[in-house]
PDB file of C-alpha atoms and ligand atoms in Angstrom:
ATOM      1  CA  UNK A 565       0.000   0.000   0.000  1.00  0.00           C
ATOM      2  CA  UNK A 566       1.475   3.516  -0.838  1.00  0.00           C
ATOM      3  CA  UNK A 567      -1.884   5.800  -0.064  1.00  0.00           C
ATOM      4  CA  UNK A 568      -1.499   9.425   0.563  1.00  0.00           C
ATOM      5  CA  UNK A 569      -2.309   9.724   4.206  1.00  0.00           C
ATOM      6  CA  UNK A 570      -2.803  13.146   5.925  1.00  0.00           C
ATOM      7  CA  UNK A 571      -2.931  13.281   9.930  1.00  0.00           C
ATOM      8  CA  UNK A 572      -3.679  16.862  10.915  1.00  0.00           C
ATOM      9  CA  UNK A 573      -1.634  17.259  14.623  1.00  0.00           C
ATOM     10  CA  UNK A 574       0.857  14.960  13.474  1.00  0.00           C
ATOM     11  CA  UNK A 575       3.652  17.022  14.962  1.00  0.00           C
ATOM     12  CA  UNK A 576       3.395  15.699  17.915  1.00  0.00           C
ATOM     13  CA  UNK A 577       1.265  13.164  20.604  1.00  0.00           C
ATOM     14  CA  UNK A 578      -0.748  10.870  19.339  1.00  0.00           C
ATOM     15  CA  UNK A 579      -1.078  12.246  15.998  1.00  0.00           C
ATOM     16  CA  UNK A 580       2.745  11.574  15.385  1.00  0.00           C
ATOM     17  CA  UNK A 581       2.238   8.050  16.670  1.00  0.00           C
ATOM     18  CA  UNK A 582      -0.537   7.877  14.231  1.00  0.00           C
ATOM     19  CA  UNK A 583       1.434   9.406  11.082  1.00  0.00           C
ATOM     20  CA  UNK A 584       4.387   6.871  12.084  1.00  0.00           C
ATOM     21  CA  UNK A 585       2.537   4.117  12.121  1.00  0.00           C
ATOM     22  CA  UNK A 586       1.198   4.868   8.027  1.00  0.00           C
ATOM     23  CA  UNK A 587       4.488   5.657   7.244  1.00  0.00           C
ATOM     24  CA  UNK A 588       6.266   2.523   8.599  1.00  0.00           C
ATOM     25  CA  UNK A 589       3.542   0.893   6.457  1.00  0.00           C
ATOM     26  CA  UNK A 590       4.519   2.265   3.575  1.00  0.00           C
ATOM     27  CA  UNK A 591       2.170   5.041   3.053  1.00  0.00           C
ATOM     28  CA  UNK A 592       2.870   8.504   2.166  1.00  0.00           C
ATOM     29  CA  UNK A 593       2.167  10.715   5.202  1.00  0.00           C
ATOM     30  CA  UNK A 594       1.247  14.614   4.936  1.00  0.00           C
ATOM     31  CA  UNK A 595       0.966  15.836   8.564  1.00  0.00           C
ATOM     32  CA  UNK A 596      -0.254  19.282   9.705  1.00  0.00           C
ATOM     33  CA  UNK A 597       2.095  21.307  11.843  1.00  0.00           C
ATOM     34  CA  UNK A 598       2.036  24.735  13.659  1.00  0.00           C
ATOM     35  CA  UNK A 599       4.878  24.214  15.975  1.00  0.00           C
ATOM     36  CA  UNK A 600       7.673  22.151  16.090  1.00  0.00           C
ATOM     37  CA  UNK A 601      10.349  21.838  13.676  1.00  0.00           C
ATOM     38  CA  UNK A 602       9.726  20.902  10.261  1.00  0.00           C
ATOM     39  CA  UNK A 603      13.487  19.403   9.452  1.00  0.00           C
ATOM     40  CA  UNK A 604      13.224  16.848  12.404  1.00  0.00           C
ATOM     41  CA  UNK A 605       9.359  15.654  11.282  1.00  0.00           C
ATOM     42  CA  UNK A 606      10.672  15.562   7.672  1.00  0.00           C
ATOM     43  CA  UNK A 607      13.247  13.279   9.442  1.00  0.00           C
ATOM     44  CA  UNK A 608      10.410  10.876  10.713  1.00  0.00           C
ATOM     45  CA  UNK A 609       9.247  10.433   6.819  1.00  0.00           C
ATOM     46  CA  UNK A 610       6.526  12.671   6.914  1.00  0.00           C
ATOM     47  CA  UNK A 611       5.584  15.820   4.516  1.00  0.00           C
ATOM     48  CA  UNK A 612       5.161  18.592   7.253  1.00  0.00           C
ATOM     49  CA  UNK A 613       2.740  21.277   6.430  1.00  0.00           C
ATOM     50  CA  UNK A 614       1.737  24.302   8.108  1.00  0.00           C
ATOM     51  CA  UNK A 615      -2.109  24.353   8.629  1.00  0.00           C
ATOM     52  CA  UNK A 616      -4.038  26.002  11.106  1.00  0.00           C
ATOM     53  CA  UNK A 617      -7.122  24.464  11.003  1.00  0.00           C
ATOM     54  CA  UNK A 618      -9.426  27.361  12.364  1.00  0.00           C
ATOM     55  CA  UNK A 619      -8.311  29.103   8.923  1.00  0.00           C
ATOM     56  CA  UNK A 620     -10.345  27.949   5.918  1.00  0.00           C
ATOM     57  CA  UNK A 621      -7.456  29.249   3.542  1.00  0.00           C
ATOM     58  CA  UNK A 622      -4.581  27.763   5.252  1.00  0.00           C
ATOM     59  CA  UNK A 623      -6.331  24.590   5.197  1.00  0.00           C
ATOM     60  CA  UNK A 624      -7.129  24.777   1.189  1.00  0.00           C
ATOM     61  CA  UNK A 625      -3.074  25.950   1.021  1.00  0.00           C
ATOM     62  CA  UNK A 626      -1.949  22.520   2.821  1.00  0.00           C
ATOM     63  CA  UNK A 627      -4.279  20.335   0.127  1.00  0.00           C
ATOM     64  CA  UNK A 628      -3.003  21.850  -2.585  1.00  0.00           C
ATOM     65  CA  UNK A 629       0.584  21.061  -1.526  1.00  0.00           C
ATOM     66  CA  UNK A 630       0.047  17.650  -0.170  1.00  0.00           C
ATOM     67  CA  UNK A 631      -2.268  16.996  -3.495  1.00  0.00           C
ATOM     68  CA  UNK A 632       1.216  18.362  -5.514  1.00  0.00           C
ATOM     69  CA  UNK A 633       3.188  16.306  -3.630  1.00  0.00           C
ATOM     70  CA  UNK A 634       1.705  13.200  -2.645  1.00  0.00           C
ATOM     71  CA  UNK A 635      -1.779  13.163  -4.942  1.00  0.00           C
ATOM     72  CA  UNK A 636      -5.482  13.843  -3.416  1.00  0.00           C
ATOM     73  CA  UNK A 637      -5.647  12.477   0.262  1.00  0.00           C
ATOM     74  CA  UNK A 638      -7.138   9.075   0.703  1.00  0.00           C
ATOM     75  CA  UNK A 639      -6.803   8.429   4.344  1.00  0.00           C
ATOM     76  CA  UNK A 640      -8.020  11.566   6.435  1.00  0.00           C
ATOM     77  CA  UNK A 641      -7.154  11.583  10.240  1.00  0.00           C
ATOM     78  CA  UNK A 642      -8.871  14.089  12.050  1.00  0.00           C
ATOM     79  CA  UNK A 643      -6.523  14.433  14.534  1.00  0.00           C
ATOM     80  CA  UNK A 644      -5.811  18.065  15.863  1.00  0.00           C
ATOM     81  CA  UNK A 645      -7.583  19.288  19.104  1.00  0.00           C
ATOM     82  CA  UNK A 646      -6.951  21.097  22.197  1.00  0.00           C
ATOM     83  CA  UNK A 647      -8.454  21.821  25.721  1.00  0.00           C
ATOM     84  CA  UNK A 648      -9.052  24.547  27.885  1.00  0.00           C
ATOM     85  CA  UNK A 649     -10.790  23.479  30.887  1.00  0.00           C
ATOM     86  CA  UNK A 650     -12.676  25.516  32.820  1.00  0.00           C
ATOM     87  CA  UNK A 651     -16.010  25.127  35.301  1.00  0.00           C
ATOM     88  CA  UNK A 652     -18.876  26.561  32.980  1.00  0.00           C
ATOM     89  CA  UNK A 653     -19.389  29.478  35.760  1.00  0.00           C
ATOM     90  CA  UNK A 654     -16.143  30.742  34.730  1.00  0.00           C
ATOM     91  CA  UNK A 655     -16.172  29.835  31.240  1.00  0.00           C
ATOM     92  CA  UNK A 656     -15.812  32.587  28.938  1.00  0.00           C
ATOM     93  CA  UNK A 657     -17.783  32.580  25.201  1.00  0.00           C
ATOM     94  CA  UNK A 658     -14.288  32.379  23.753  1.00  0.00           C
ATOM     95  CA  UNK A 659     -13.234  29.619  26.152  1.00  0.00           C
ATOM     96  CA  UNK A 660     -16.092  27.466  24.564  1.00  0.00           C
ATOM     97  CA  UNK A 661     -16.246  28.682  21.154  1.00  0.00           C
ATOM     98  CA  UNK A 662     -12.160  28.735  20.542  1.00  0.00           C
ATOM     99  CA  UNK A 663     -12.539  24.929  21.425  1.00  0.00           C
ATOM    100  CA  UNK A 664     -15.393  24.286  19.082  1.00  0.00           C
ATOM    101  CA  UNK A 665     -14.015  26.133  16.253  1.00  0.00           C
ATOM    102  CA  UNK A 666     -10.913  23.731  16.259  1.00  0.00           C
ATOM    103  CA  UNK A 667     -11.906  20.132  17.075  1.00  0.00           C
ATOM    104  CA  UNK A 668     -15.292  20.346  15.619  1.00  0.00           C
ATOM    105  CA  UNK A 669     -15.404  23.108  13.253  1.00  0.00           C
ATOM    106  CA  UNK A 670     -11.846  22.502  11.973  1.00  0.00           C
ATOM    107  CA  UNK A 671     -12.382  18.986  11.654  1.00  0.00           C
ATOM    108  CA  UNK A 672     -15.510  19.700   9.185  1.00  0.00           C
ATOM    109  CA  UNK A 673     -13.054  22.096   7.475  1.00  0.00           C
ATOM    110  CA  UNK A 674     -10.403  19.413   6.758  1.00  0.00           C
ATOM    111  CA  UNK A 675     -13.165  16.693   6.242  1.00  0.00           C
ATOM    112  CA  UNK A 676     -15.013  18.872   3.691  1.00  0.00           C
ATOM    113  CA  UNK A 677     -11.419  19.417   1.684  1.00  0.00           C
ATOM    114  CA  UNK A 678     -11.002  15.657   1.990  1.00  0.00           C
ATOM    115  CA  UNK A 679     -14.126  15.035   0.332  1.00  0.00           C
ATOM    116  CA  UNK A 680     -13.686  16.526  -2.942  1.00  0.00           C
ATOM    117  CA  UNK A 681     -10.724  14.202  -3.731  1.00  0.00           C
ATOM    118  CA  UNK A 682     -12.416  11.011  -2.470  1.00  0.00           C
ATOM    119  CA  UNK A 683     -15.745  11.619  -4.137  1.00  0.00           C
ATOM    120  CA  UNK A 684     -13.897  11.678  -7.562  1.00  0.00           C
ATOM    121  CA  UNK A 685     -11.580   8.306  -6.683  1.00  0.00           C
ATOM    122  CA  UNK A 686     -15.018   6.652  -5.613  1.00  0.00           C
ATOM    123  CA  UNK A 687     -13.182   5.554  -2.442  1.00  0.00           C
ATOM    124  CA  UNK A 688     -11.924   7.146   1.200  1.00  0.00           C
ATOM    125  CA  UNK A 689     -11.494   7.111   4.957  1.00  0.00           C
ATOM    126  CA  UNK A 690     -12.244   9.224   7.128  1.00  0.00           C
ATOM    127  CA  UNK A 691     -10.945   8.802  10.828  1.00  0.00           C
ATOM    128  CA  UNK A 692     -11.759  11.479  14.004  1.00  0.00           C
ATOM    129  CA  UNK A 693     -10.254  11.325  17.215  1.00  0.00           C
ATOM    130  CA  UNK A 694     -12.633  11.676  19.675  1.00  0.00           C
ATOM    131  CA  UNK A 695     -12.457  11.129  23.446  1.00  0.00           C
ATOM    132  CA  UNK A 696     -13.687   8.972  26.351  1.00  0.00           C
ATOM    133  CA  UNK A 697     -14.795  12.387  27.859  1.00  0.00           C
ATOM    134  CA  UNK A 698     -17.479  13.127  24.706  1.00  0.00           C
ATOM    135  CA  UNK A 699     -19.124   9.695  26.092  1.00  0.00           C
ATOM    136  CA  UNK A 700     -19.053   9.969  29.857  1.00  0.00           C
ATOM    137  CA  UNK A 701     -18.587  14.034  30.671  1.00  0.00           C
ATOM    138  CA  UNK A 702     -16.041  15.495  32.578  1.00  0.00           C
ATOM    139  CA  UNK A 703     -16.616  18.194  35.382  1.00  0.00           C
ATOM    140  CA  UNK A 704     -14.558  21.246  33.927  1.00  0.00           C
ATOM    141  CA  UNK A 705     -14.594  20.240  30.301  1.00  0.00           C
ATOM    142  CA  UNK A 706     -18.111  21.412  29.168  1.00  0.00           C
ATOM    143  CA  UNK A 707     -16.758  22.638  25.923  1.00  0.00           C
ATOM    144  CA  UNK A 708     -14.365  19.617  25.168  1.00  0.00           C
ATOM    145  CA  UNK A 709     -16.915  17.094  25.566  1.00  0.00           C
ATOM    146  CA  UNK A 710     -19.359  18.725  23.140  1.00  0.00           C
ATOM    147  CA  UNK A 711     -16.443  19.527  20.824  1.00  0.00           C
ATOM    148  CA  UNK A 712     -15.933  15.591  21.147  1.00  0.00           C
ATOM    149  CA  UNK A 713     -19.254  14.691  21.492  1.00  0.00           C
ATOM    150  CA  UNK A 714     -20.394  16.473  18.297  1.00  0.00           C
ATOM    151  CA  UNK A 715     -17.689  14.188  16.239  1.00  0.00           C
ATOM    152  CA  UNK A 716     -19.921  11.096  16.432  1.00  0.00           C
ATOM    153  CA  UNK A 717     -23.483  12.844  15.120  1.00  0.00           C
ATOM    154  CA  UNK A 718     -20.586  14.390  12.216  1.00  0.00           C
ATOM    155  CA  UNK A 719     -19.332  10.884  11.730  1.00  0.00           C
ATOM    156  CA  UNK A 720     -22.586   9.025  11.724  1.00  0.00           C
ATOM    157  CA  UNK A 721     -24.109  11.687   9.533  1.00  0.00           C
ATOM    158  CA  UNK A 722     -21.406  11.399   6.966  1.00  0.00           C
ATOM    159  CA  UNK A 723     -21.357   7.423   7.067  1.00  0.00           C
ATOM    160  CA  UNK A 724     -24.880   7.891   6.031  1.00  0.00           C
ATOM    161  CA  UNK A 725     -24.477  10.773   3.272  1.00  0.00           C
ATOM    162  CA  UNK A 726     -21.607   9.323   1.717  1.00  0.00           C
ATOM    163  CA  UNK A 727     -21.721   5.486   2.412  1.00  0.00           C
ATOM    164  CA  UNK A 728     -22.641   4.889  -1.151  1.00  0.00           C
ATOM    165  CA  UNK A 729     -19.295   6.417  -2.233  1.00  0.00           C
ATOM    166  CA  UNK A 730     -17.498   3.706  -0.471  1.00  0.00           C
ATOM    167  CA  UNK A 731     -16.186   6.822   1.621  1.00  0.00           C
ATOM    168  CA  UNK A 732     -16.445   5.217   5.718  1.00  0.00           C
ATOM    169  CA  UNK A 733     -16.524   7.500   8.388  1.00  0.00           C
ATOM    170  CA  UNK A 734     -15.240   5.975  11.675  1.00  0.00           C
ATOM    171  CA  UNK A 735     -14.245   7.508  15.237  1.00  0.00           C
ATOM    172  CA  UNK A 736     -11.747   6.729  17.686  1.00  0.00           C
ATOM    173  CA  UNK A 737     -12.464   7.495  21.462  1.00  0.00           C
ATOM    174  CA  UNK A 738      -8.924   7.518  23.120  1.00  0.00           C
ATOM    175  CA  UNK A 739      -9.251   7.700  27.125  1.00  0.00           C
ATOM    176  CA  UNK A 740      -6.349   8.984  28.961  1.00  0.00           C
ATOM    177  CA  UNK A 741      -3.233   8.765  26.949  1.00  0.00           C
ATOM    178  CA  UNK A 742       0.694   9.846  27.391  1.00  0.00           C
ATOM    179  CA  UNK A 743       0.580  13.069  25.904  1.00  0.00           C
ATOM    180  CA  UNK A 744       1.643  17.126  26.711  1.00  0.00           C
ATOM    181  CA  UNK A 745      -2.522  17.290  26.502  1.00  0.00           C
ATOM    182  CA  UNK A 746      -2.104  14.938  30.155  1.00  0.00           C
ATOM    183  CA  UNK A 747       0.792  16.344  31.398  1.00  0.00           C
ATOM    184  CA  UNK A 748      -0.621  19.617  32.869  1.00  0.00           C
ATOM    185  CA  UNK A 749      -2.703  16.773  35.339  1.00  0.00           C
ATOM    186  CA  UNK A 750      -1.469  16.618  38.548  1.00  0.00           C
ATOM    187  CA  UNK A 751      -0.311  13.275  40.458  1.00  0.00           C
ATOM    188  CA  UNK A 752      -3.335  13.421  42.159  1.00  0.00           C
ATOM    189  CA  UNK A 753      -5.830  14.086  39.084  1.00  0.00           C
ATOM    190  CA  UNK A 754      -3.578  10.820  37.335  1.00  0.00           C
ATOM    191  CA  UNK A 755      -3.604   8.351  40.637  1.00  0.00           C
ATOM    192  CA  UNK A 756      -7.704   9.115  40.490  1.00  0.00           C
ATOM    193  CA  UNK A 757      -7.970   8.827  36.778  1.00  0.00           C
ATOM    194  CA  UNK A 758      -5.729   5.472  36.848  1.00  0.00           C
ATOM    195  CA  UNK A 759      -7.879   4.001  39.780  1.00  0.00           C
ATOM    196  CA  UNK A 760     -10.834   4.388  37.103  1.00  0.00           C
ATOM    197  CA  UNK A 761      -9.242   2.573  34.499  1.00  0.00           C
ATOM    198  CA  UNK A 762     -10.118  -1.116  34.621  1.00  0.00           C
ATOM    199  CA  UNK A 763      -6.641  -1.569  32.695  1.00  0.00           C
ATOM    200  CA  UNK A 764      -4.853   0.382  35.456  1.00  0.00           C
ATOM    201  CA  UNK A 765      -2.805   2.354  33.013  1.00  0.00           C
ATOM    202  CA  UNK A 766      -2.570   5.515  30.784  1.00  0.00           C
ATOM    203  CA  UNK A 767      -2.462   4.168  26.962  1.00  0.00           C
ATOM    204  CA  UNK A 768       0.787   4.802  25.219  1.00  0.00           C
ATOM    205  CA  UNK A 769       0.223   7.038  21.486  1.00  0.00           C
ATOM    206  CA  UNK A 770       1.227   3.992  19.761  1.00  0.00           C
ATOM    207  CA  UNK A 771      -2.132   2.239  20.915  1.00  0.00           C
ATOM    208  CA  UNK A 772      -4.261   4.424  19.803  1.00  0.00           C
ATOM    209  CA  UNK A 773      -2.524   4.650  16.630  1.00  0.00           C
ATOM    210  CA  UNK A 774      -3.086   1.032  16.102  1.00  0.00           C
ATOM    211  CA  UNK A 775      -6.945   1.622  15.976  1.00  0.00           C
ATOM    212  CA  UNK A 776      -6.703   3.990  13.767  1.00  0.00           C
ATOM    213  CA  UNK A 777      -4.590   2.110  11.296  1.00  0.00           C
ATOM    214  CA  UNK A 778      -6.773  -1.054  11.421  1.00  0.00           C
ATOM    215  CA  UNK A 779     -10.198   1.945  10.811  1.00  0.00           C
ATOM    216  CA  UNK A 780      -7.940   2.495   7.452  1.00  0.00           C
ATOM    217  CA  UNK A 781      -7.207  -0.927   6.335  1.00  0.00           C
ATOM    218  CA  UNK A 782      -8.984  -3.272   3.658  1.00  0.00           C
ATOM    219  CA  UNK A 783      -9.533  -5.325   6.932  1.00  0.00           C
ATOM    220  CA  UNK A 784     -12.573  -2.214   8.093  1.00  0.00           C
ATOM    221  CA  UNK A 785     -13.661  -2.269   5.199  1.00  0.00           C
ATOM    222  CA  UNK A 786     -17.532  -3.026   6.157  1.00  0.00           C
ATOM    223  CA  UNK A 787     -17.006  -0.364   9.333  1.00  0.00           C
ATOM    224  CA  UNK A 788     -18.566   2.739   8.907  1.00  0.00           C
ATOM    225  CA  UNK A 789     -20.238   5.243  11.569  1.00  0.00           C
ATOM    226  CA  UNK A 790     -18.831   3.200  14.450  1.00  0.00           C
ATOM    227  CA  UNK A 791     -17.354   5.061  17.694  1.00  0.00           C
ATOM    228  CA  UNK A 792     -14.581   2.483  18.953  1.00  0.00           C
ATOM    229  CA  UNK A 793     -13.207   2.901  22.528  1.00  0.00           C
ATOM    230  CA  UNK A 794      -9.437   2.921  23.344  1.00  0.00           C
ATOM    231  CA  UNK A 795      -9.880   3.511  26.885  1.00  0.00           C
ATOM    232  CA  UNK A 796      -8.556   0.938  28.773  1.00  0.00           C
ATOM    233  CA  UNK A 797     -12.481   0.025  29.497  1.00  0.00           C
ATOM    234  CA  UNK A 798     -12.956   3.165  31.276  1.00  0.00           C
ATOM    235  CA  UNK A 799     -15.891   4.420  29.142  1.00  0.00           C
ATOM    236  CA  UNK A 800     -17.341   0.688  29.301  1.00  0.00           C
ATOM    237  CA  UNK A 801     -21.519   0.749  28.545  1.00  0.00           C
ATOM    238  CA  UNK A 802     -21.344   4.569  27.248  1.00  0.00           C
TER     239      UNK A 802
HETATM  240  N1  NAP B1638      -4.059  12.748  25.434  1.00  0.00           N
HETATM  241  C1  NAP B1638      -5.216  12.247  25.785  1.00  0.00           C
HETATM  242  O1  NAP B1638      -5.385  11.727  26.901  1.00  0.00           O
HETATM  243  C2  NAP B1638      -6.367  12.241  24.811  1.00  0.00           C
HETATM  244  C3  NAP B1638      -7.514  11.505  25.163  1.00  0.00           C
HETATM  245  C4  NAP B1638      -8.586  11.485  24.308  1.00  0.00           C
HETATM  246  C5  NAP B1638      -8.534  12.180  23.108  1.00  0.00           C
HETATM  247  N2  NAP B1638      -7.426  12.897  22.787  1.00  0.00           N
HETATM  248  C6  NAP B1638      -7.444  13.623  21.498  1.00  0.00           C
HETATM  249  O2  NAP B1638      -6.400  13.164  20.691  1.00  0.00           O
HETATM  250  C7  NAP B1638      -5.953  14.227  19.830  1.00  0.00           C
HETATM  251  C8  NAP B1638      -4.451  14.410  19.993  1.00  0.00           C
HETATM  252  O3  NAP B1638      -4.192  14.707  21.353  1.00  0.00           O
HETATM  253  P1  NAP B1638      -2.739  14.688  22.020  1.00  0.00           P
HETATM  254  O4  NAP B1638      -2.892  14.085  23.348  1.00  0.00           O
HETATM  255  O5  NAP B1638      -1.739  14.144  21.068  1.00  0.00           O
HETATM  256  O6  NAP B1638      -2.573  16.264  22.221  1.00  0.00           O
HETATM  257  P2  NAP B1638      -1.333  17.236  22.115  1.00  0.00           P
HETATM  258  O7  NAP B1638      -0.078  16.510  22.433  1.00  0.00           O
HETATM  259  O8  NAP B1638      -1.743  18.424  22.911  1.00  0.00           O
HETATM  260  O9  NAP B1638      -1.344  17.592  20.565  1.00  0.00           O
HETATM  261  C9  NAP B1638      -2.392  18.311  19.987  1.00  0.00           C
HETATM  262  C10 NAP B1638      -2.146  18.393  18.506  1.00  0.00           C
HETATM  263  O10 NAP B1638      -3.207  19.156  17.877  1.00  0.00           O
HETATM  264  C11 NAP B1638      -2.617  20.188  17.111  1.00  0.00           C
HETATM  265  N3  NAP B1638      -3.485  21.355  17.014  1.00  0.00           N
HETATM  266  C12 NAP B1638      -4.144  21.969  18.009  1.00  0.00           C
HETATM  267  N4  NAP B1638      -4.819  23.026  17.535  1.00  0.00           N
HETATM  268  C13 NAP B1638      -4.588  23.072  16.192  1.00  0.00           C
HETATM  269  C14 NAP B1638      -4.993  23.929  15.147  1.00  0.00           C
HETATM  270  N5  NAP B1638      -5.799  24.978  15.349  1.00  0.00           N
HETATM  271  N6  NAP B1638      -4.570  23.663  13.882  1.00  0.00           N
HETATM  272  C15 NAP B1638      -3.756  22.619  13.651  1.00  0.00           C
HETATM  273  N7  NAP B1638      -3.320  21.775  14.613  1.00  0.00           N
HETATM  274  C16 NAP B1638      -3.736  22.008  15.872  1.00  0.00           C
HETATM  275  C17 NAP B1638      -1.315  20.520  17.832  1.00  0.00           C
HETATM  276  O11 NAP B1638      -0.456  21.219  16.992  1.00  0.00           O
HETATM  277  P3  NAP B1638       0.613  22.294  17.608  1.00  0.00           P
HETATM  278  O12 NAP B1638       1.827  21.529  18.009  1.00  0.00           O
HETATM  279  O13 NAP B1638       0.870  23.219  16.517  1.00  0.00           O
HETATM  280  O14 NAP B1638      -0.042  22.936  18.794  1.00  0.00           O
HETATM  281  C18 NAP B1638      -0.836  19.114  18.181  1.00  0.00           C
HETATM  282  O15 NAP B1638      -0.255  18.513  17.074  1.00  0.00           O
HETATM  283  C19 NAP B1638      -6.763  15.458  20.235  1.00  0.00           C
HETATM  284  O16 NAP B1638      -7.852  15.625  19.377  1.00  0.00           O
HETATM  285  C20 NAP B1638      -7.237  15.109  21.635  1.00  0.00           C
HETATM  286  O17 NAP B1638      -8.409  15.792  21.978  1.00  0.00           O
HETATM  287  C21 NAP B1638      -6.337  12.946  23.619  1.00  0.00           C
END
């Protein structure tokens, strides 16, 4: 397999644990980047391009490259999303909204782009990281678990609009994982979180990755619209 593969927040986390994972399979990997250095991800066998994915343009500027340099994306992996945790009280409009506008908003952006290409080829997967915490809630993260939350009715909607297309839709609901997104928890947030986890353990990127690669293999092929848990069985039942 040599498909052209494009993780956005493959710079770093799980997202470069995803991208690594296509490339060591042979793929050719685009990844999005805002930080980071592009000479060390270019050094992992990826094609880094800057995309913000809040900015309509800059995400039609990183197709056109990756289409130039790798032909029109067959494997999308919605990847990029951030926090910002707050009790609603004291969440500001912009708290909630900023949140929205990239892991739900930006992933319809990227998803929409995607589309074009694999409605022409007849073929395509799609892949969203979701969370644990868009299932079950989490006190403080009102505008995360919507954000997350509102990837399934996307996914399901999609798997439904475009399922004739053989274009699948699928979403990946991590629970805690190794990241800089879990490192701002203290000891005492992880002991609590780990004592929920029937696994007893944070999941490494690499994991999650491996659920994500299987959503974009012939072997999925009859798996669209499904929400699949890589949680350690914390979000069992939900
Ligand atoms: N870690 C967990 O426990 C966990 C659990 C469940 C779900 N998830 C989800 O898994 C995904 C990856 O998380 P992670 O743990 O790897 O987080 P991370 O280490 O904080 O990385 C977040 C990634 O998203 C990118 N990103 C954020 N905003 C962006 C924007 N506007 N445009 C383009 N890229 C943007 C970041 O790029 P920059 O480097 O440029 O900031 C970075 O690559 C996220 O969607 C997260 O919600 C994580």
């Amino acid at each position: 397999m040599s498909r052209s593969v494009l993780v956005t927040g493959g710079n770093r986390g799980i997202g470069l644990a995803i991208a690594r994972a296509f490339v060591d399979a042979g793929d050719k990997v685009a990844i999005t980047y805002r930080s980071g250095d592009p000479a060390e991800l270019e050094k992992a066998g990826v094609l880094p391009v800057k995309c913000d994915i809040t900015d309509t343009e800059q995400v039609e500027q990183a197709y056109k490259e990756i289409e130039e340099k790798h032909g029109p994306v067959e494997v999308l992996v919605a990847n990029a999303g951030v926090t910002k945790d707050q009790l609603l009280m004291r969440m500001s409009e912009e708290d909630f909204t900023s949140v929205l506008d990239t892991n739900l908003t930006g992933t319809f952006r990227v998803v929409k782009r995607a589309n074009r290409g694999m409605l022409r080829a007849k073929k395509g997967r799609v892949v969203l990281i979701s969370s644990v915490v868009g299932l079950l809630g989490s006190a403080g993260q009102a505008n995360y678990a919507a954000s997350k939350a509102g990837l399934v009715g996307f996914a399901r909607s999609l798997a439904r609009e475009l399922g004739s297309r053989n274009i699948t839709f699928n979403v990946v609901a991590p629970g805690f994982v190794d990241t800089d997104m879990t490192q701002v928890l203290t000891d005492d947030q992880r002991k609590g979180i780990v004592a929920q986890v029937p696994l007893g353990r944070y999941a490494q990127p690499e994991e999650i990755a491996a659920a994500v690669k299987f959503l974009a293999s012939d072997d999925a092929s009859y798996i669209t619209g499904a929400v699949i848990p890589v949680d350690g069985g914390l979000g069992m039942g939900h």
